[in-house]
Short mmCIF file of C-alpha atoms in Angstrom, two decimals:
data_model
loop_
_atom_site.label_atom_id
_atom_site.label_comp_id
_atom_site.label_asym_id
_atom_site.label_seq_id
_atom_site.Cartn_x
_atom_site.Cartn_y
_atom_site.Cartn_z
CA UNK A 1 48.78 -8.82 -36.77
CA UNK A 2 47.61 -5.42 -36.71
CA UNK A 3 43.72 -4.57 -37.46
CA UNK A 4 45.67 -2.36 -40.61
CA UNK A 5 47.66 -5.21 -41.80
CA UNK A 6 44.43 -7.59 -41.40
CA UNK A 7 42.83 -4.28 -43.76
CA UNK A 8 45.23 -4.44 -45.97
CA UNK A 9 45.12 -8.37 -47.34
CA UNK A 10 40.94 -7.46 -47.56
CA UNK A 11 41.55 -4.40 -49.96
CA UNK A 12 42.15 -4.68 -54.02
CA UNK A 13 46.28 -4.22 -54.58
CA UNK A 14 47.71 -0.92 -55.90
CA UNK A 15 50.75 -0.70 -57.41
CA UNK A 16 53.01 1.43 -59.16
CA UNK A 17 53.87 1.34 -63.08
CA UNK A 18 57.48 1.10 -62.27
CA UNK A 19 56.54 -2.10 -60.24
CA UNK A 20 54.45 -4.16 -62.30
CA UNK A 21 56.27 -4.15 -66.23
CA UNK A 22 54.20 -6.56 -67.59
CA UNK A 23 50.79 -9.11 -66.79
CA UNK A 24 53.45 -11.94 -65.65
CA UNK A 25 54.56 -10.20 -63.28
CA UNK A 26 51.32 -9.61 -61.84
CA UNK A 27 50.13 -12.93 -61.56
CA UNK A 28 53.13 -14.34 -60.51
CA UNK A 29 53.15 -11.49 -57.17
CA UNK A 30 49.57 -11.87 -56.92
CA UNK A 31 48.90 -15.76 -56.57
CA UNK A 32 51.35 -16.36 -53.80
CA UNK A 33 50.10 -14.14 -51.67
CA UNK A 34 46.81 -15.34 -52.01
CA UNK A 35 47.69 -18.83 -50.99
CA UNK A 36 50.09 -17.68 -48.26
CA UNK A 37 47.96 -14.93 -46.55
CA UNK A 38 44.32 -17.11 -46.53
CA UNK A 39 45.04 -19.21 -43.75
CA UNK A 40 46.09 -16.08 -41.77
CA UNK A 41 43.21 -14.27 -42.54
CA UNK A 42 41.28 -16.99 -41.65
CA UNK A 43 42.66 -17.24 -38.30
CA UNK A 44 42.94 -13.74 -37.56
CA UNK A 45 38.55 -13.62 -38.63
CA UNK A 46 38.04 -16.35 -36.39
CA UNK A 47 40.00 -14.80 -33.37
CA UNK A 48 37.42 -12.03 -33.84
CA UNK A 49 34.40 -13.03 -31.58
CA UNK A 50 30.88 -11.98 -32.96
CA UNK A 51 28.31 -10.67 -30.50
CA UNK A 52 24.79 -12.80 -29.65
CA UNK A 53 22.64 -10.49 -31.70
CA UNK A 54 24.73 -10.45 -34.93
CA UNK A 55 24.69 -14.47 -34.36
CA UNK A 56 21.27 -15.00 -34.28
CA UNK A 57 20.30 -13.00 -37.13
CA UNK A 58 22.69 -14.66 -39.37
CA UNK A 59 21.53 -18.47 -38.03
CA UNK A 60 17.54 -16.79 -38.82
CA UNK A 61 18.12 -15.64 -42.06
CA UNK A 62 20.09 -18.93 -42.83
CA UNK A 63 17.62 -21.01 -41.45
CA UNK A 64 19.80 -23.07 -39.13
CA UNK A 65 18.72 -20.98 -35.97
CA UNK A 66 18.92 -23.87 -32.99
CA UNK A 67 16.29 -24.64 -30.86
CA UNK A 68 16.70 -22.06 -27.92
CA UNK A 69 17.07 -23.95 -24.50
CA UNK A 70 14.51 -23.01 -22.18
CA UNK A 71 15.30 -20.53 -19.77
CA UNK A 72 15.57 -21.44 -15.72
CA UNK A 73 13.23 -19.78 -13.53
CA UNK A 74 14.11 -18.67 -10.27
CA UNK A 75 13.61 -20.78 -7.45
CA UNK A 76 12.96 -17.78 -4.93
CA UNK A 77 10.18 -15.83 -5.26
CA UNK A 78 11.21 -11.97 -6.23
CA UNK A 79 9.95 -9.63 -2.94
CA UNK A 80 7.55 -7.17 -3.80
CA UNK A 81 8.90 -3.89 -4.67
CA UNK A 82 5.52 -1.71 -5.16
CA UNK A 83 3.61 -2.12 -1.82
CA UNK A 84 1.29 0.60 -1.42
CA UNK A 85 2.75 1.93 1.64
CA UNK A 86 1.70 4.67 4.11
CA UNK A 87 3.96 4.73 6.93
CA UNK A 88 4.38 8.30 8.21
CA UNK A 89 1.07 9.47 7.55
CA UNK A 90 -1.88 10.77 9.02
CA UNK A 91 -5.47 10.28 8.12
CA UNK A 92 -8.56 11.59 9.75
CA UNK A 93 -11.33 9.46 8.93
CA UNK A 94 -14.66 11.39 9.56
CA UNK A 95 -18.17 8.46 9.73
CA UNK A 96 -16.60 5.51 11.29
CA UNK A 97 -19.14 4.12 14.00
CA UNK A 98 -19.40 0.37 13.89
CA UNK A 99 -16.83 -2.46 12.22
CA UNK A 100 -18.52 -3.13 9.76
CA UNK A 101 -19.03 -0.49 6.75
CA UNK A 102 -16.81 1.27 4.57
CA UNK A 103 -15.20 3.77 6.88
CA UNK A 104 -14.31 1.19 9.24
CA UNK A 105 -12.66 -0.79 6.11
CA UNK A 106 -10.60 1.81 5.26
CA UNK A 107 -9.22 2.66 8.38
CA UNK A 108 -8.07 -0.89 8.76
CA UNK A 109 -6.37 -0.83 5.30
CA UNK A 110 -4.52 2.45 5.99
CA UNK A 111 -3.96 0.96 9.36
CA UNK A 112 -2.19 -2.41 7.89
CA UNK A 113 -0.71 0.16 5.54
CA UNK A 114 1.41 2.16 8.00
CA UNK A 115 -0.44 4.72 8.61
CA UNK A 116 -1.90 6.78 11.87
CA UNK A 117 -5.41 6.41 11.89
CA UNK A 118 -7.90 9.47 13.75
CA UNK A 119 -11.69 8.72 13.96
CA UNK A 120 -14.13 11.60 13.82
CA UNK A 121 -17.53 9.36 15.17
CA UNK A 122 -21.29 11.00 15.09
CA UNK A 123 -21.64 11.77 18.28
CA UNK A 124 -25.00 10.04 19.06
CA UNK A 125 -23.38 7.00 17.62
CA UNK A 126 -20.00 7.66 20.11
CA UNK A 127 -20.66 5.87 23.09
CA UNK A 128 -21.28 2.69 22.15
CA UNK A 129 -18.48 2.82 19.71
CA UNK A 130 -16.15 3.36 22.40
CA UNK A 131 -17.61 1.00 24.82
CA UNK A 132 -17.82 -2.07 21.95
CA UNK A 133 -13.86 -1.23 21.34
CA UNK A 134 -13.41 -1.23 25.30
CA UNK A 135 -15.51 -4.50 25.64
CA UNK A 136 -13.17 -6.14 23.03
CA UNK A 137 -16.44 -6.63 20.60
CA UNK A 138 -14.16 -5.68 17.84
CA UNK A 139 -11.26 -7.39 18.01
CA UNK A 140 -11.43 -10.26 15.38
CA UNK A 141 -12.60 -7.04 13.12
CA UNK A 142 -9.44 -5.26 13.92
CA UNK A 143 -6.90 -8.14 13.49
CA UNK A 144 -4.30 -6.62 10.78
CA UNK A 145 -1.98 -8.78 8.42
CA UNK A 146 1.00 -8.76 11.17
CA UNK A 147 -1.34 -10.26 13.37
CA UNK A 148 -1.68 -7.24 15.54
CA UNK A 149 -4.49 -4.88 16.16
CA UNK A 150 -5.63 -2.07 14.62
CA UNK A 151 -6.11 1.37 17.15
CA UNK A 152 -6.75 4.56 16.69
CA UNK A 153 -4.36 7.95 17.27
CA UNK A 154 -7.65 9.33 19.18
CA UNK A 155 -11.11 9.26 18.21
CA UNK A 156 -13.77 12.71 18.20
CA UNK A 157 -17.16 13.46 18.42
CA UNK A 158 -18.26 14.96 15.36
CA UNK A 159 -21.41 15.85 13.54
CA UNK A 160 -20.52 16.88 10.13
CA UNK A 161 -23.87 19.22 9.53
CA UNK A 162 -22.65 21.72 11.59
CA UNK A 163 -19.74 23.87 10.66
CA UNK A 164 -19.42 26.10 13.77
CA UNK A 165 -20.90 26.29 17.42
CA UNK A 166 -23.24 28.69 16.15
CA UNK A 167 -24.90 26.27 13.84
CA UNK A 168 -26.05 24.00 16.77
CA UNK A 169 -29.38 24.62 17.02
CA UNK A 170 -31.05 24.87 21.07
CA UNK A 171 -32.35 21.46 20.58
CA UNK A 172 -29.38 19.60 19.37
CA UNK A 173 -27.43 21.08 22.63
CA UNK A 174 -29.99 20.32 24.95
CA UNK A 175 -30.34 16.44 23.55
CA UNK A 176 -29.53 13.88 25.61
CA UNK A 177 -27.89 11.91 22.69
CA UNK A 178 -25.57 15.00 22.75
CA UNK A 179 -25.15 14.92 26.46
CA UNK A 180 -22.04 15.45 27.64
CA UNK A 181 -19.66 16.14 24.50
CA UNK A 182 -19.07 19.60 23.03
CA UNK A 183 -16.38 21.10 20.38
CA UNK A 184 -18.22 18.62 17.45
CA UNK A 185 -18.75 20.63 14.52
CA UNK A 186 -16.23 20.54 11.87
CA UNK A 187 -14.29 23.90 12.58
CA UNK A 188 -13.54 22.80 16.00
CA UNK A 189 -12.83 19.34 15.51
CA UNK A 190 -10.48 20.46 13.12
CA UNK A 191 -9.10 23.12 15.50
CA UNK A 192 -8.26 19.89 18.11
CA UNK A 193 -6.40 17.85 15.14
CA UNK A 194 -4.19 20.56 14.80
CA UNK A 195 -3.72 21.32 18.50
CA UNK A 196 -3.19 17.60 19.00
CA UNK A 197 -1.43 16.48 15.93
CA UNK A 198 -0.48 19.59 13.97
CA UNK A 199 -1.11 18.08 10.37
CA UNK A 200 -2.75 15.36 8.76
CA UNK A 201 -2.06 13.78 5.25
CA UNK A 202 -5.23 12.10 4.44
CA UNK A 203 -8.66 13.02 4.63
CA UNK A 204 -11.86 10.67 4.41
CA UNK A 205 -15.20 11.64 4.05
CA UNK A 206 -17.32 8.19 4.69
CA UNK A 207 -20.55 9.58 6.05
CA UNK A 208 -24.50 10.23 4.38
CA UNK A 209 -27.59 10.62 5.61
CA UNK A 210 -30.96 11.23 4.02
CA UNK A 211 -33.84 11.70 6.49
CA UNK A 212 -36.38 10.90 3.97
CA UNK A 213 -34.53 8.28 1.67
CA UNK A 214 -37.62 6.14 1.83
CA UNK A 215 -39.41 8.56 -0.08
CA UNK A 216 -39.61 8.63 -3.41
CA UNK A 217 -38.13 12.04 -4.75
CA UNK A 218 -41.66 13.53 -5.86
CA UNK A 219 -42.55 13.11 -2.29
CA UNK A 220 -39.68 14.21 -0.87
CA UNK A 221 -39.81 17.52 1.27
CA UNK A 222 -37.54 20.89 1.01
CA UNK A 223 -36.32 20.45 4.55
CA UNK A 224 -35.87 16.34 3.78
CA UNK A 225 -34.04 17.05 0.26
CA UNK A 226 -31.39 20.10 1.59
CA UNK A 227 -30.86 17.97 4.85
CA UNK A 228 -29.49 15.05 2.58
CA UNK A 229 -27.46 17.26 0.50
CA UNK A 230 -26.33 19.15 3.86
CA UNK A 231 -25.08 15.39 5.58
CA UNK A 232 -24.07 14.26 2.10
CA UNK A 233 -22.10 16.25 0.24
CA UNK A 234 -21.81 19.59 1.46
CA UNK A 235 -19.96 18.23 4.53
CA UNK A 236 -17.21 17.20 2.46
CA UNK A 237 -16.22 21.00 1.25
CA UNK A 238 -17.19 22.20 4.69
CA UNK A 239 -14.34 19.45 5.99
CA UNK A 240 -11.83 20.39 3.01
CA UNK A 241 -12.52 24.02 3.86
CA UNK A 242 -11.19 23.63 7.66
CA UNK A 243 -9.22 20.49 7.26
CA UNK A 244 -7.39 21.37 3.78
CA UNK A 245 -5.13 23.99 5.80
CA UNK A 246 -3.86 21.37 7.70
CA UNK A 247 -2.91 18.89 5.09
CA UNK A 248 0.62 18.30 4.12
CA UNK A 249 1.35 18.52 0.61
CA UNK A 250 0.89 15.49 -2.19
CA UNK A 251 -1.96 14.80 0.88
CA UNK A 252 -5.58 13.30 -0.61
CA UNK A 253 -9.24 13.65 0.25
CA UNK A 254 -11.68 10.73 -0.39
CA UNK A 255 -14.95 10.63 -0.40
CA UNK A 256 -17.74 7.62 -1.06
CA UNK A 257 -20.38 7.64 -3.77
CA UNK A 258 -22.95 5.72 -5.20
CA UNK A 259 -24.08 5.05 -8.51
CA UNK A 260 -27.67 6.37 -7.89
CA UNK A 261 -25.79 9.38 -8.83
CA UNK A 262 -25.86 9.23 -12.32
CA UNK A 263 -28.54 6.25 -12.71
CA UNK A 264 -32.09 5.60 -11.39
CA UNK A 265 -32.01 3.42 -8.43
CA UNK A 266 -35.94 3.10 -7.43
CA UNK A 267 -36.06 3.43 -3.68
CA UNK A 268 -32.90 5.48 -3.12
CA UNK A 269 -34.74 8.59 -2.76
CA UNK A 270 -35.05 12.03 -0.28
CA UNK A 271 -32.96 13.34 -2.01
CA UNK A 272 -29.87 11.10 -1.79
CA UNK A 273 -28.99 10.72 -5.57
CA UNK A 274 -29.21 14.39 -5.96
CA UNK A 275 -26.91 14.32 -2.72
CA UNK A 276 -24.14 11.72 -4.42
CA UNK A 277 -24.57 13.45 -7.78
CA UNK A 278 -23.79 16.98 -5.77
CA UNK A 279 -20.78 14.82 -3.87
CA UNK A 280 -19.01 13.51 -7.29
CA UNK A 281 -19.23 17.05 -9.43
CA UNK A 282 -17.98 18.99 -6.03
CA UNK A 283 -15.06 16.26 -6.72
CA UNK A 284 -14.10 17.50 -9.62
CA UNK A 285 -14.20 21.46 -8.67
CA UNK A 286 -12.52 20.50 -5.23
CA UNK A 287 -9.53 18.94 -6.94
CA UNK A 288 -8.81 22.25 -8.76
CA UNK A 289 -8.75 24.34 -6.13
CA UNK A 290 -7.30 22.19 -3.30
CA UNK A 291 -4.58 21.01 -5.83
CA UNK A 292 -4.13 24.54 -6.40
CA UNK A 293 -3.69 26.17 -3.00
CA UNK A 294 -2.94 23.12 -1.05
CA UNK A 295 -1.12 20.67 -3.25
CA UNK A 296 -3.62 17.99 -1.88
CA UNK A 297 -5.80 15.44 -4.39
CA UNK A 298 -9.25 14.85 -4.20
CA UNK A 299 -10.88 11.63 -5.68
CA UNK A 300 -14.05 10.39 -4.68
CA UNK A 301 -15.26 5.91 -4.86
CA UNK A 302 -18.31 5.10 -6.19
CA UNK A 303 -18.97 1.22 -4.05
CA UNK A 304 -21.26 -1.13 -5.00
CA UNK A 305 -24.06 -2.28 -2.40
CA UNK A 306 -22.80 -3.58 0.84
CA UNK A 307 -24.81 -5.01 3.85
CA UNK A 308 -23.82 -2.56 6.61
CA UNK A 309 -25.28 -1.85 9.27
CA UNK A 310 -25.99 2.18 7.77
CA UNK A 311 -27.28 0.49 4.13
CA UNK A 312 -29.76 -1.79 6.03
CA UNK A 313 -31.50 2.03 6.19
CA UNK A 314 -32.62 2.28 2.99
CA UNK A 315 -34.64 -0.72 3.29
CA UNK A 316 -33.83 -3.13 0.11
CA UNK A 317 -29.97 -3.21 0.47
CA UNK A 318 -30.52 -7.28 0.26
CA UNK A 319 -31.97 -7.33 -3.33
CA UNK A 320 -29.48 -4.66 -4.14
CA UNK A 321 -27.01 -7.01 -3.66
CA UNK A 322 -29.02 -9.77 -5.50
CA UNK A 323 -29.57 -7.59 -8.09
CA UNK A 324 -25.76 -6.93 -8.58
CA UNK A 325 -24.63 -10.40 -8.61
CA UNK A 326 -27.08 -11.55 -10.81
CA UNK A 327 -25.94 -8.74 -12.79
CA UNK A 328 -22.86 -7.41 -12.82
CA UNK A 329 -19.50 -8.86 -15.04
CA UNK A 330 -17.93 -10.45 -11.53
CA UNK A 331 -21.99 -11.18 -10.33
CA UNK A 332 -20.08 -14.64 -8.53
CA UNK A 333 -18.70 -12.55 -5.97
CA UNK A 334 -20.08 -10.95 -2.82
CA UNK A 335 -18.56 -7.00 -3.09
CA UNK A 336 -16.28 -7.03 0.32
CA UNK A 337 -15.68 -3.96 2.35
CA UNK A 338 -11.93 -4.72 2.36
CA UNK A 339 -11.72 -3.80 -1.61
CA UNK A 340 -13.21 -0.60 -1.41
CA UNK A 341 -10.58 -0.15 1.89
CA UNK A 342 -8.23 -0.88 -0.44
CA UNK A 343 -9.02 0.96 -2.76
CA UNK A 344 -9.14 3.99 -1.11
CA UNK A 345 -5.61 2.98 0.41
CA UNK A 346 -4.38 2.98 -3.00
CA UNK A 347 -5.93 6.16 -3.91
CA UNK A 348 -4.16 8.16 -1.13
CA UNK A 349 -0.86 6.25 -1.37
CA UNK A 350 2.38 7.97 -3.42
CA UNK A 351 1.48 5.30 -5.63
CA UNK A 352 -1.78 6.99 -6.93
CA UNK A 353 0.47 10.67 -7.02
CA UNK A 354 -1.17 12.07 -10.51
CA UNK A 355 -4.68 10.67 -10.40
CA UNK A 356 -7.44 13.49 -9.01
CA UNK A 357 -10.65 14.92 -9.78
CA UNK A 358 -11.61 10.79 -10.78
CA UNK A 359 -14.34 8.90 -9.28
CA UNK A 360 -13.23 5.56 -9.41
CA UNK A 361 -15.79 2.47 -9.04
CA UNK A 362 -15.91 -0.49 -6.66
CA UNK A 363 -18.83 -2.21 -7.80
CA UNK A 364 -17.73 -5.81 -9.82
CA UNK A 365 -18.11 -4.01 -12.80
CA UNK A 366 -22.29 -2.96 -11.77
CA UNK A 367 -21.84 0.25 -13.23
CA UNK A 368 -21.05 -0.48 -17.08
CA UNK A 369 -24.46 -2.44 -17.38
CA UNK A 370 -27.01 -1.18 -19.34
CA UNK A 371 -29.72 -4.25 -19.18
CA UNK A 372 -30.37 -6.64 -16.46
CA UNK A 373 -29.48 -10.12 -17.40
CA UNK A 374 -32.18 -11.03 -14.99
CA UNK A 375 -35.00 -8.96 -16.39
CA UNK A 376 -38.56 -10.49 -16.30
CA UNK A 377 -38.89 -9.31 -19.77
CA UNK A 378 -36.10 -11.03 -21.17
CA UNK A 379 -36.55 -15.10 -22.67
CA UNK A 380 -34.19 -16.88 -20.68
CA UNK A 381 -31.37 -18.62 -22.35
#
């Protein structure tokens, strides 16, 4: 039947004034079809299927809903579909000199992420970089996820405090730490990325140096307070300044920080915090303007205290990390290199496309803490 007959039986009856002459004649053409058409409308309604939803809120609000059987899982593991993955691209990594700090952490994530790693190495520091990664001293620190090993594009003498060849002062060429390498400031190692490799996409900025750190600031010279904001932050705009040109765009800049920055860390001094505190506001400036002419991010990590071979400089880098596990919301865990690697990974993947301008922190959760849990002063509970 038609869904216009099926209509029709539904709706009140009309009829004419010719047809119907009196109330028995109503009743008696009303009643049979009431009797004969009910078991066809009947079937015809239940030949009509009703979807799942409408179901279920009819068996709710009559309070016969069914148990619902539990659903099956899958028995194979779904593949992951949101890898942070950097095959294709570039990075120059500028303060990698030994396996075992930050820069050398993120180079092996980037590394295990796809990408083409370039090392730009202090130059005093070069040779026995190159001649521990000849030797083979390295290798169980270069083993990647695939098994293989991690290797760099090509790796540069650089010293990040001078910008051109005019910079080097006659005592700095005629060192015999120097001996033997030329074309390291930052406008000509950036010159010999682009003659080499044309363009980069990422651009890391792992290196510090405070000659006077030991110091407390009040005791801290000019020369010893400029030459730790000269190292420390200033050689991150001087690198974005020759390096930016080369960058593809959606490229990213990274830089490392430290929460002495914006807190006071007793015995980081000579200038440093003012250095890391110049480092993360130059962030914030540098993402404008590279995002604006270049297209490229800029983000910086703020890492919590790690026993490399650089921290061991400052002198107390072991209670540091005592102090942060005793300390800190995750305080059962040793912070690991590999996290801020990934991290920074992250940070210059597709994955991280809108996020610049940010420092982002790597600490186990040091940097929300406003009282040590430890604190002599405090009755222990």
């Amino acid at each position: 039947m038609a869904l216009r007959s099926l209509a029709s039986l539904n709706a009140p009856a009309v009829c004419s004034s010719t047809a119907l002459t009196s109330k028995r004649v109503a009743a008696k053409s009303v009643a049979p079809m009431k009797t004969v058409a009910q078991p066809r409308i009947n079937s015809l309604r239940s030949s009509f299927s009703v979807s799942p939803g409408v179901a279920t809120l009819r068996a709710q609000r009559s309070g016969r809903m069914a148990a619902a059987a539990p659903r099956a899982l899958a028995t194979t593991p779904r593949a992951s579909q949101l890898p942070v993955d950097l095959t294709g691209k570039r990075a120059f990594i500028a303060g990698v000199a030994d396996d075992q700090g930050f820069g050398w952490a993120i180079a092996k994530a980037m590394s295990a992420a796809g990408a083409e790693v370039i090392l730009g190495t202090w130059v005093p520091a070069l040779g026995i970089f190159e001649k521990s990664m000849s030797m083979g001293k390295f290798d169980k620190s270069r083993a990647l996820p695939d098994g293989s090993l991690m290797d760099f594009a090509k790796v540069y003498p650089m010293d990040a405090v001078f910008d051109t060849p005019d910079d080097v002062p006659e005592d700095v060429k005629t060192n015999k730490r120097y001996a033997g390498n030329e074309g390291y400031t930052v406008s000509e190692v950036a010159d010999k990325v682009k003659a080499d490799f044309g363009t980069i996409d990422i651009l890391v900025h792992s290196l510090a140096n405070g000659p006077e750190v030991a110091k407390p600031l009040l005791e801290t010279s000019r020369k010893g307070y400029l030459a730790a904001l000269s190292a420390s932050s200033y050689s991150y705009v001087s690198m974005l300044q020759r390096f930016g040109p080369l960058m593809t765009p959606g490229g990213a800049a990274i830089s490392l920080t430290y929460l002495a920055s914006e807190r006071v860390i007793p015995g980081y001094g000579g200038g440093m915090s003012s250095a890391k505190a110049a480092l993360e506001s130059d962030t914030q400036t540098l993402a404008w303007e590279a995002g604006r002419k270049w297209g490229v991010r800029v983000n910086t990590i703020s890492a919590g205290p790690l026993g490399s071979r650089a921290a061991k400089a400052i002198g107390f880098i072991d209670d540091m990390i005592n102090y942060s596990m005793s300390n800190a919301p995750l305080g059962e865990k040793d912070l690991k290199a590999e996290e801020v690697g990934n991290t920074a990974a992250f940070l210059c993947s597709p994955l991280a496309s809108a996020v610049t301008g940010t420092c982002v922190y790597v600490d186990n959760g040091l940097h929300i803490m406003g009282l040590a849990k430890d604190s002599a002063s405090l009755p222990q509970h």
